[in-house]
Amino acid sequence: MTLFEATRKALLAGVGVQTKVRELIDELVEKGELSETQGAKLIKEWSEKADKTGKDFGKSITELIDKALDKMNLPARDDVEKLNKKVLALSARLKKLEEAVGAKEAE
């Protein structure tokens, strides 16, 4: 199983759990075991915790990927973008130098 597949399954499982929790709380409210206010509060608290967990999970995945790329000695996107900018700047300077040399040779 790839990292992408594992992440996808975890996210889908999280969505399924969230749906079940909401259904359970709604059922408890209907039975009168929880007030609507208590049910709404529980849903809000649970949603906030689920959001935080999701963000933490995303951060962990990003860190794992960064570490893997670092071990593989692959450049990060920012590194590639910086190199591209340098190449463009050097290409522009080279073009100007070539034009200057060409103009002097034409004299």
Coordinates of C-alpha atoms in Angstrom, one line a residue:
M1 CA 0.0 0.0 0.0
T2 CA 1.4 3.4 -1.0
L3 CA 1.5 6.4 1.3
F4 CA -1.2 8.0 -0.8
E5 CA -3.5 5.0 -0.4
A6 CA -2.9 4.9 3.3
T7 CA -3.6 8.6 3.7
R8 CA -6.7 8.3 1.5
K9 CA -8.1 5.4 3.6
A10 CA -7.4 7.2 6.8
L11 CA -9.2 10.3 5.6
L12 CA -12.2 8.3 4.3
A13 CA -12.3 6.4 7.6
G14 CA -12.3 9.7 9.5
V15 CA -15.3 11.0 7.4
G16 CA -17.2 7.8 8.1
V17 CA -16.5 8.0 11.9
Q18 CA -17.7 11.7 11.9
T19 CA -20.9 10.7 10.2
K20 CA -21.5 7.9 12.7
V21 CA -20.8 10.2 15.7
R22 CA -23.3 12.7 14.4
E23 CA -25.9 10.0 13.8
L24 CA -25.4 8.6 17.3
I25 CA -25.7 12.0 18.9
D26 CA -28.9 12.8 16.9
E27 CA -30.3 9.4 18.0
L28 CA -29.5 10.3 21.7
V29 CA -31.2 13.6 21.3
E30 CA -34.3 12.0 19.7
K31 CA -34.5 9.5 22.6
G32 CA -34.3 12.4 25.1
E33 CA -31.0 11.1 26.6
L34 CA -29.4 14.4 25.5
S35 CA -30.9 17.8 25.1
E36 CA -30.5 19.5 21.8
T37 CA -28.1 22.0 23.4
Q38 CA -26.0 19.1 24.7
G39 CA -26.1 17.4 21.4
A40 CA -25.0 20.5 19.5
K41 CA -22.2 21.1 22.0
L42 CA -21.0 17.5 21.7
I43 CA -21.0 17.7 17.9
K44 CA -19.2 21.1 18.0
E45 CA -16.5 19.7 20.4
W46 CA -16.1 16.5 18.4
S47 CA -15.8 18.4 15.1
E48 CA -13.2 20.8 16.6
K49 CA -11.1 17.8 17.8
A50 CA -11.5 16.0 14.5
D51 CA -10.4 19.2 12.6
K52 CA -7.3 19.5 14.9
T53 CA -6.5 15.8 14.4
G54 CA -6.8 16.2 10.7
K55 CA -4.5 19.2 10.7
D56 CA -2.0 17.3 12.9
F57 CA -2.2 14.3 10.6
G58 CA -1.6 16.5 7.5
K59 CA 1.4 18.1 9.3
S60 CA 2.8 14.7 10.2
I61 CA 2.5 13.5 6.6
T62 CA 4.2 16.6 5.3
E63 CA 7.1 16.1 7.8
L64 CA 7.4 12.4 6.8
I65 CA 7.5 13.4 3.1
D66 CA 10.1 16.1 3.8
K67 CA 12.3 13.7 5.7
A68 CA 12.0 11.1 2.9
L69 CA 12.9 13.6 0.3
D70 CA 15.8 14.8 2.4
K71 CA 17.1 11.2 2.8
M72 CA 16.8 10.7 -0.9
N73 CA 18.8 13.9 -1.4
L74 CA 16.0 15.3 -3.7
P75 CA 15.6 19.0 -3.9
A76 CA 12.4 20.6 -2.5
R77 CA 10.1 22.6 -4.7
D78 CA 11.5 25.8 -3.2
D79 CA 15.0 24.8 -4.1
V80 CA 14.0 24.0 -7.7
E81 CA 12.2 27.4 -8.0
K82 CA 15.3 29.2 -6.7
L83 CA 17.5 27.4 -9.1
N84 CA 15.1 28.2 -12.0
K85 CA 15.2 31.9 -11.1
K86 CA 19.0 31.8 -11.0
V87 CA 19.2 30.1 -14.4
L88 CA 16.8 32.7 -15.9
A89 CA 18.9 35.5 -14.4
L90 CA 22.2 34.0 -15.7
S91 CA 20.6 33.3 -19.1
A92 CA 19.6 37.0 -19.3
R93 CA 23.1 38.1 -18.4
L94 CA 24.7 35.7 -20.9
K95 CA 22.4 37.0 -23.6
K96 CA 23.5 40.6 -22.9
L97 CA 27.2 39.6 -22.9
E98 CA 26.7 37.8 -26.2
E99 CA 25.1 40.9 -27.7
A100 CA 27.9 43.1 -26.4
V101 CA 30.5 40.8 -27.8
G102 CA 28.6 40.6 -31.1
A103 CA 28.4 44.4 -31.3
K104 CA 32.2 44.8 -30.7
E105 CA 33.0 42.2 -33.3
A106 CA 30.8 44.1 -35.8
E107 CA 32.8 47.3 -35.3

